[in-house]
Coordinates of C-alpha atoms in Angstrom, one line a residue:
Chain A
X298 CA -17.4 22.5 22.0
X299 CA -18.4 19.5 24.8
X300 CA -20.2 17.0 23.2
X301 CA -23.9 17.5 24.0
X302 CA -26.8 14.8 23.4
X303 CA -29.7 15.8 21.3
X304 CA -31.8 14.0 23.9
X305 CA -31.6 17.0 26.1
X306 CA -33.3 19.0 23.6
X307 CA -36.0 16.9 22.6
X308 CA -38.7 19.1 23.2
X309 CA -36.9 21.7 20.9
X310 CA -36.0 19.7 17.6
X311 CA -38.7 18.6 15.8
X312 CA -37.4 17.1 12.6
X313 CA -34.8 16.6 10.1
X314 CA -34.8 16.6 6.2
X315 CA -32.3 15.9 3.7
X316 CA -32.7 16.9 0.1
X317 CA -30.5 16.0 -2.9
X318 CA -30.8 17.5 -6.0
X319 CA -30.1 15.4 -9.3
X320 CA -30.4 16.0 -12.8
X321 CA -30.4 13.3 -15.8
X322 CA -27.4 13.5 -18.4
X323 CA -29.0 14.3 -22.0
X324 CA -32.0 15.7 -20.6
X325 CA -33.0 19.3 -19.9
X326 CA -32.7 19.9 -16.2
X327 CA -36.2 21.9 -16.1
X328 CA -38.8 22.5 -18.5
X329 CA -38.9 19.4 -20.4
X330 CA -42.2 18.9 -22.8
X331 CA -45.1 16.7 -21.3
X332 CA -43.9 13.7 -23.5
X333 CA -40.3 13.7 -22.1
X334 CA -41.5 14.5 -18.4
X335 CA -43.2 11.2 -18.7
X336 CA -40.4 9.4 -20.3
X337 CA -38.2 10.5 -17.2
X338 CA -41.1 9.9 -14.5
X339 CA -41.0 6.3 -15.9
X340 CA -37.3 6.1 -16.0
X341 CA -36.9 7.1 -12.3
X342 CA -39.7 4.9 -11.2
X343 CA -38.3 2.0 -12.7
X344 CA -34.7 2.9 -11.1
X345 CA -36.1 2.9 -7.8
X346 CA -38.6 0.1 -7.7
X347 CA -36.3 -2.1 -5.7
X348 CA -35.6 0.9 -3.1
X349 CA -39.0 0.7 -1.2
X350 CA -42.7 0.6 -1.9
X351 CA -43.6 3.9 -3.5
X352 CA -46.6 5.5 -4.5
X353 CA -46.4 7.5 -7.8
X354 CA -48.5 10.4 -8.0
X355 CA -48.8 12.5 -10.9
X356 CA -49.4 16.3 -10.0
X357 CA -52.0 16.4 -12.8
X358 CA -54.1 13.6 -11.4
X359 CA -54.1 14.6 -8.0
X360 CA -56.7 17.0 -6.5
X361 CA -55.6 20.4 -5.1
X362 CA -56.4 19.7 -1.7
X363 CA -54.4 16.4 -1.7
X364 CA -51.4 18.1 -3.2
X365 CA -51.8 21.2 -0.5
X366 CA -51.8 18.6 2.5
X367 CA -48.6 16.6 0.8
X368 CA -47.3 20.1 0.6
X369 CA -48.1 20.9 4.1
X370 CA -46.3 17.9 5.2
X371 CA -43.2 18.7 3.2
X372 CA -43.4 15.8 0.9
X373 CA -43.8 18.0 -2.3
X374 CA -42.7 21.5 -3.0
X375 CA -44.8 24.7 -4.3
X376 CA -42.7 24.7 -7.4
X377 CA -43.7 21.0 -8.1
X378 CA -47.5 21.9 -8.1
X379 CA -47.5 25.1 -9.7
X380 CA -44.6 25.5 -12.1
X381 CA -43.6 21.9 -13.1
X382 CA -44.8 20.1 -16.6
X383 CA -45.5 16.8 -15.9
X384 CA -44.6 17.0 -12.3
X385 CA -44.8 13.8 -10.3
X386 CA -43.7 12.1 -6.7
X387 CA -42.8 9.1 -5.6
X388 CA -43.6 8.7 -1.9
X389 CA -43.3 5.6 0.1
X390 CA -45.8 4.3 2.9
X391 CA -44.5 5.8 6.0
X392 CA -43.7 8.9 4.2
X393 CA -40.1 9.3 5.2
X394 CA -38.9 9.1 1.3
X395 CA -40.4 11.2 -1.0
X396 CA -38.7 12.0 -4.7
X397 CA -40.0 14.6 -6.7
X398 CA -39.6 14.2 -10.4
X399 CA -39.6 17.3 -13.0
X400 CA -39.2 19.8 -10.3
X401 CA -36.8 22.8 -10.5
X402 CA -34.2 19.8 -11.0
X403 CA -35.3 16.8 -12.7
X404 CA -35.0 14.8 -9.5
X405 CA -35.2 15.9 -6.0
X406 CA -34.8 13.1 -3.4
X407 CA -35.9 13.7 0.2
X408 CA -35.8 11.9 3.5
X409 CA -37.5 12.7 6.5
X410 CA -36.8 11.7 10.3
X411 CA -38.2 12.8 13.7
X412 CA -35.7 14.4 16.1
X413 CA -32.0 15.2 15.1
X414 CA -30.7 12.4 12.9
X415 CA -29.1 14.0 10.1
X416 CA -26.4 11.4 9.6
X417 CA -28.9 8.5 9.5
X418 CA -31.3 10.5 7.1
X419 CA -28.5 11.2 4.9
X420 CA -27.2 7.6 4.7
X421 CA -30.8 6.1 4.1
X422 CA -31.0 8.8 1.3
X423 CA -27.7 8.0 0.0
X424 CA -28.9 4.4 -0.5
X425 CA -31.7 5.3 -2.6
X426 CA -29.3 7.8 -4.5
X427 CA -26.7 4.9 -5.4
X428 CA -29.5 3.0 -6.6
X429 CA -30.8 5.8 -8.7
X430 CA -27.3 6.2 -10.2
X431 CA -26.8 2.8 -11.1
X432 CA -29.9 3.0 -13.4
X433 CA -29.9 6.7 -14.5
X434 CA -26.9 8.5 -16.2
X435 CA -26.7 11.2 -13.5
X436 CA -25.5 15.0 -14.8
X437 CA -22.1 14.8 -12.8
X438 CA -19.2 17.3 -13.6
X439 CA -15.7 16.3 -12.3
X440 CA -14.8 19.8 -10.8
X441 CA -18.6 21.0 -10.0
X442 CA -20.0 17.8 -8.8
X443 CA -23.9 17.1 -9.3
X444 CA -25.1 19.7 -11.8
X445 CA -28.3 21.4 -10.7
X446 CA -30.6 24.1 -12.3
X447 CA -29.4 26.7 -9.8
X448 CA -25.8 27.0 -9.3
X449 CA -26.7 27.6 -5.4
X450 CA -27.1 23.8 -5.3
X451 CA -24.0 22.6 -7.3
X452 CA -21.5 20.1 -5.8
X453 CA -23.5 18.0 -3.1
X454 CA -26.9 19.0 -4.5
X455 CA -27.6 18.7 -0.7
X456 CA -29.7 20.8 1.5
X457 CA -29.8 19.4 5.2
X458 CA -32.3 21.0 7.5
X459 CA -33.6 20.4 11.1
X460 CA -36.9 21.9 12.2
X461 CA -36.7 23.6 15.6
X462 CA -39.0 24.9 18.2
X463 CA -37.3 28.4 19.7
X464 CA -39.5 30.0 22.0
X465 CA -37.4 31.7 23.9
X466 CA -34.8 33.1 21.1
X467 CA -38.2 34.1 19.0
X468 CA -39.8 36.1 22.1
X469 CA -36.6 37.8 22.9
X470 CA -35.7 38.8 19.3
X471 CA -32.3 36.9 19.9
X472 CA -33.1 34.8 17.1
X473 CA -31.9 37.6 14.7
X474 CA -28.6 37.5 16.0
X475 CA -28.6 33.6 16.0
X476 CA -29.6 34.1 12.3
X477 CA -26.7 36.2 11.5
X478 CA -24.1 33.9 13.1
X479 CA -25.4 30.9 11.1
X480 CA -25.0 32.8 7.9
X481 CA -21.5 33.3 8.7
X482 CA -21.0 29.9 9.1
X483 CA -22.7 29.1 5.5
X484 CA -26.2 28.2 7.0
X485 CA -29.3 29.9 7.1
X486 CA -32.0 30.3 9.9
X487 CA -35.5 30.9 8.9
X488 CA -39.2 30.9 10.1
X489 CA -41.3 27.8 8.8
X490 CA -44.6 29.6 9.3
X491 CA -45.6 33.3 8.7
X492 CA -43.4 35.9 7.1
X493 CA -41.1 38.3 8.7
X494 CA -38.5 37.6 11.7
X495 CA -40.8 36.2 14.1
X496 CA -42.1 32.8 13.2
X497 CA -45.4 31.9 14.1
X498 CA -45.4 29.2 16.5
X499 CA -41.8 29.9 16.9
X500 CA -40.8 27.0 14.7
X501 CA -37.6 27.8 12.6
X502 CA -35.7 25.7 10.2
X503 CA -31.7 25.7 10.0
X504 CA -30.0 24.6 7.0
X505 CA -26.9 24.8 5.0
X506 CA -26.6 27.3 2.5
X507 CA -23.5 26.3 0.7
X508 CA -23.2 23.1 -1.3
X509 CA -20.1 23.0 -3.2
X510 CA -16.4 23.1 -1.9
X511 CA -17.5 21.0 1.3
X512 CA -18.4 17.2 1.4
X513 CA -21.8 15.7 2.6
X514 CA -20.5 14.7 6.1
X515 CA -18.8 18.0 6.7
X516 CA -22.2 19.8 5.7
X517 CA -24.1 17.4 8.3
X518 CA -21.5 18.2 10.8
X519 CA -21.7 22.0 10.5
X520 CA -25.5 21.7 10.6
X521 CA -25.5 19.5 13.9
X522 CA -23.1 21.6 15.6
X523 CA -25.2 24.5 14.9
X524 CA -28.4 23.1 16.0
X525 CA -26.9 22.0 19.4
X526 CA -25.4 25.3 19.8
X527 CA -28.8 27.0 19.0
X528 CA -30.4 24.3 21.3
X529 CA -28.2 25.4 24.1
X530 CA -28.4 29.0 23.9
X531 CA -32.3 28.5 23.8
X532 CA -32.2 26.4 26.9
X533 CA -30.3 28.8 28.6
X534 CA -32.6 31.6 27.8
X535 CA -36.0 29.7 28.2
X536 CA -34.6 29.0 32.0
X537 CA -34.6 32.8 32.4
X538 CA -37.7 33.7 30.7
X539 CA -39.9 30.5 31.5
X540 CA -38.4 28.4 34.3
X541 CA -37.7 31.2 36.7
X542 CA -41.1 32.6 36.1
X543 CA -42.9 29.3 37.1
X544 CA -46.5 31.1 38.1
X545 CA -46.4 33.2 35.0
X546 CA -45.3 30.5 32.6
X547 CA -47.9 28.0 34.2
X548 CA -50.5 30.4 34.0
X549 CA -49.8 31.1 30.3
X550 CA -49.8 27.4 29.3
X551 CA -52.7 26.4 31.5
X552 CA -54.8 29.2 30.0
X553 CA -53.7 28.1 26.3
X554 CA -54.7 24.6 27.4
X555 CA -57.9 25.8 28.6
X556 CA -58.7 27.7 25.3
X557 CA -57.7 24.9 23.1
X558 CA -59.7 22.6 24.9
X559 CA -62.7 24.8 25.1
X560 CA -62.8 26.6 22.0
X561 CA -65.8 26.2 19.5
X562 CA -63.9 28.0 16.7
X563 CA -60.2 27.9 16.2
X564 CA -57.9 29.2 13.3
X565 CA -54.7 28.0 12.4
X566 CA -52.8 31.0 13.5
X567 CA -54.3 31.2 16.8
X568 CA -53.7 27.3 17.3
X569 CA -49.9 27.8 16.6
X570 CA -49.4 30.4 19.0
X571 CA -51.5 28.7 21.7
X572 CA -49.9 25.2 21.2
X573 CA -46.3 27.0 21.6
X574 CA -47.6 28.3 25.1
X575 CA -48.9 24.6 25.9
X576 CA -45.5 23.2 24.8
X577 CA -43.4 25.4 26.9
X578 CA -45.5 24.4 30.0
X579 CA -45.2 20.8 28.9
X580 CA -41.3 20.9 28.7
X581 CA -41.0 22.4 32.2
X582 CA -43.6 19.9 33.6
X583 CA -46.1 22.6 34.0
X584 CA -48.6 21.1 31.9
X585 CA -49.3 17.4 32.2
X586 CA -48.6 16.3 28.7
X587 CA -45.4 14.0 28.2
X588 CA -45.7 13.3 24.6
X589 CA -44.2 16.3 23.2
X590 CA -43.8 14.5 19.6
X591 CA -47.6 14.1 19.4
X592 CA -48.1 17.8 19.8
X593 CA -45.6 18.3 16.7
X594 CA -47.8 16.1 14.6
X595 CA -50.9 17.8 15.8
X596 CA -49.2 20.9 14.5
X597 CA -49.3 19.4 10.9
X598 CA -52.3 17.4 11.2
X599 CA -54.6 20.4 11.9
X600 CA -52.9 22.6 9.1
X601 CA -55.8 23.5 6.4
X602 CA -55.5 20.9 3.9
X603 CA -54.8 18.1 6.0
X604 CA -57.7 19.0 8.2
X605 CA -59.9 18.7 5.0
X606 CA -58.2 15.4 4.1
X607 CA -59.1 14.2 7.6
X608 CA -62.8 15.0 7.3
X609 CA -63.0 13.6 3.8
X610 CA -64.1 16.7 2.0
X611 CA -63.3 20.4 1.2
X612 CA -64.4 22.6 3.9
X613 CA -65.0 26.3 4.2
X614 CA -62.6 28.3 6.4
X615 CA -65.3 28.4 8.9
X616 CA -65.9 24.8 9.2
X617 CA -62.3 24.2 9.1
X618 CA -62.0 26.4 12.2
X619 CA -65.1 24.6 13.9
X620 CA -63.4 20.8 12.7
X621 CA -59.9 22.3 14.0
X622 CA -61.3 23.1 17.4
X623 CA -62.9 19.5 17.9
X624 CA -59.9 17.8 16.6
X625 CA -57.5 19.6 19.0
X626 CA -59.5 19.5 22.1
X627 CA -59.9 15.7 21.7
X628 CA -56.3 15.2 21.1
X629 CA -55.0 17.6 24.1
X630 CA -57.6 15.9 26.4
X631 CA -56.5 12.4 25.4
X632 CA -52.7 13.2 25.7
X633 CA -53.4 14.7 29.2
X634 CA -54.7 11.4 30.2
X635 CA -51.9 9.1 29.0
Chain B
X1253 CA -25.6 43.6 -27.2
X1254 CA -24.3 40.0 -27.9
X1255 CA -26.3 37.3 -25.9
X1256 CA -24.7 33.9 -25.6
X1257 CA -26.9 31.2 -26.2
X1258 CA -26.8 27.3 -25.3
X1259 CA -27.6 25.5 -28.6
X1260 CA -28.5 22.4 -26.4
X1261 CA -31.3 23.6 -24.7
X1262 CA -32.0 27.4 -26.0
X1263 CA -31.0 29.2 -22.7
X1264 CA -29.6 32.5 -23.3
X1265 CA -26.9 34.1 -21.0
X1266 CA -29.6 36.8 -20.3
X1267 CA -32.0 34.2 -19.1
X1268 CA -29.4 32.9 -16.7
X1269 CA -28.9 36.5 -15.4
X1270 CA -32.5 37.1 -15.1
X1271 CA -33.5 33.8 -13.3
X1272 CA -30.0 32.5 -11.8
X1273 CA -31.1 29.2 -13.7
X1274 CA -29.3 27.2 -16.5
X1275 CA -31.2 24.7 -18.6
X1276 CA -28.9 21.9 -19.0
X1277 CA -25.6 20.3 -18.7
X1278 CA -24.2 22.0 -21.6
X1279 CA -25.1 25.5 -20.1
X1280 CA -22.1 24.9 -17.7
X1281 CA -19.6 24.7 -20.5
X1282 CA -21.3 27.7 -22.6
X1283 CA -21.9 30.0 -19.7
X1284 CA -18.6 28.6 -17.7
X1285 CA -17.1 31.8 -16.8
X1286 CA -20.3 33.5 -15.7
X1287 CA -21.3 30.8 -13.6
X1288 CA -17.8 30.7 -12.1
X1289 CA -18.2 34.3 -11.1
X1290 CA -21.7 33.4 -9.6
X1291 CA -20.3 30.2 -7.9
X1292 CA -17.5 32.4 -6.1
X1293 CA -20.2 34.7 -4.6
X1294 CA -22.2 32.0 -3.3
X1295 CA -20.2 29.0 -2.4
X1296 CA -17.3 28.1 -0.4
X1297 CA -15.1 27.1 -3.3
X1298 CA -14.9 25.8 -6.8
X1299 CA -14.3 22.2 -6.8
X1300 CA -16.6 19.3 -5.6
X1301 CA -15.2 17.4 -2.6
X1302 CA -18.2 15.3 -2.0
X1303 CA -19.9 12.2 -3.1
X1304 CA -19.3 10.8 -6.7
X1305 CA -22.0 8.5 -8.3
X1306 CA -21.5 5.1 -8.3
X1307 CA -21.8 3.1 -11.3
X1308 CA -23.3 0.0 -12.1
X1309 CA -20.0 -1.8 -13.2
X1310 CA -16.3 -1.4 -13.2
X1311 CA -16.2 -1.0 -16.9
X1312 CA -18.8 1.9 -17.0
X1313 CA -16.9 3.6 -14.3
X1314 CA -13.6 3.3 -15.7
X1315 CA -15.1 4.8 -19.0
X1316 CA -16.6 7.7 -17.5
X1317 CA -13.6 8.2 -15.2
X1318 CA -11.8 8.4 -18.7
X1319 CA -14.2 10.5 -20.3
X1320 CA -14.1 13.2 -17.5
X1321 CA -10.3 13.0 -17.0
X1322 CA -10.1 13.9 -20.9
X1323 CA -12.4 16.7 -20.2
X1324 CA -10.5 17.8 -17.4
X1325 CA -7.2 17.8 -19.0
X1326 CA -8.9 19.9 -21.9
X1327 CA -10.0 22.7 -19.2
X1328 CA -6.4 22.4 -17.5
X1329 CA -4.7 23.1 -20.9
X1330 CA -7.3 26.0 -21.4
X1331 CA -6.6 27.5 -18.2
X1332 CA -2.8 27.0 -18.5
X1333 CA -2.7 24.8 -15.5
X1334 CA 0.4 22.8 -16.8
X1335 CA 1.5 21.1 -13.6
X1336 CA -2.3 19.6 -13.7
X1337 CA -2.1 18.6 -17.2
X1338 CA 0.9 16.4 -16.6
X1339 CA -0.8 14.6 -13.6
X1340 CA -3.9 14.2 -15.5
X1341 CA -2.1 12.7 -18.5
X1342 CA 0.0 10.2 -16.5
X1343 CA -3.4 9.1 -15.0
X1344 CA -5.1 9.3 -18.5
X1345 CA -2.2 6.7 -19.9
X1346 CA -2.7 4.2 -17.1
X1347 CA -6.3 4.3 -17.6
X1348 CA -6.2 4.0 -21.3
X1349 CA -4.0 0.9 -20.6
X1350 CA -6.4 -0.7 -18.3
X1351 CA -9.4 0.1 -20.9
X1352 CA -7.5 -1.5 -23.9
X1353 CA -6.6 -4.3 -21.7
X1354 CA -10.3 -5.0 -21.1
X1355 CA -11.0 -4.2 -24.9
X1356 CA -13.4 -1.1 -24.0
X1357 CA -11.5 1.3 -26.4

């Protein structure tokens, strides 16, 4: 494949996430009792103390809304909040690193970066992982590699994911074919929001399915190649669907902008579908917004729990829709001025 | 029906079939055959080719390597991989000499 710069697809590529699953030799992989779980948290916290300035959160001591907001920002998982005994998370200040403790595996390290930065994110996490292994006896098998609770994570224990905005593939239904092709290459494509084959807001995540029999760098390479390939297909299709129908696309984008900046009540589902229209318009220069990253950030900021955290207290569904409309309108009008 | 159990963590083979999850590292020895079958279906291979955890000291690293090779040799004997047994044995002898020199064993 001809080398393609990810910068070409800055409107489509949202963020990169690397996750490493690890367990500690001599401890159960999951389902430890409260006392042992606490002991593990202290062990991991001590091991990583030199790596970064982490805040330690015990799931039991954090409010449901704040936990939900962390989940919405992908910092912690549903499993950690619902199933784990003594679940905890170490999260650094800029939220680029998160270490879940007593999850499905005893340790799940994560690194997040904006855009397509798989190698950079892996290398950052690799450094953290080395520090951990220097201080904690990691469960490792010479043949099977890093031992995990679920054999689907064996070997590297790594999940490399990239979040993508794919409106043309989504709208045309061609995303199904893309997902099938990805599966043949040991990768998976799924919608981030909503259920079923059409993702709300056209936001998808591509990640490796296979973790054993392939090195970390080969996984990163295959995910990166697939991402660029998918983005190229999306771009070609978007030219046909949107760029060649300039008036219609502009009308859709400006109408969406109009609703988003004038609505009094705005549900998250409505926001997702309208912001996708605005983003398409912005990508083709039909709406006066340059900062596409800010639109991605807004998509997270106005999710239900994050909205409550921003407001400073729990809100009813009605009040959330009211506050969301205000936040979105202010932000979009400001972005248009820049 | 006989249900295998991992005495280290109490996970039964039927639990593994039901949830797809194991409880501890010993489970990988107790349910070795069953896990191998599962791995064949979901993974690209059955040999890890990626990162190996780094250790705090050369001594610790050598000791762990020695223990691992020992285990690997046992597996190779059990599986009748005799050429592997020979290669591992040679490496084990060299490693043992190194460890003895350092007074670690």
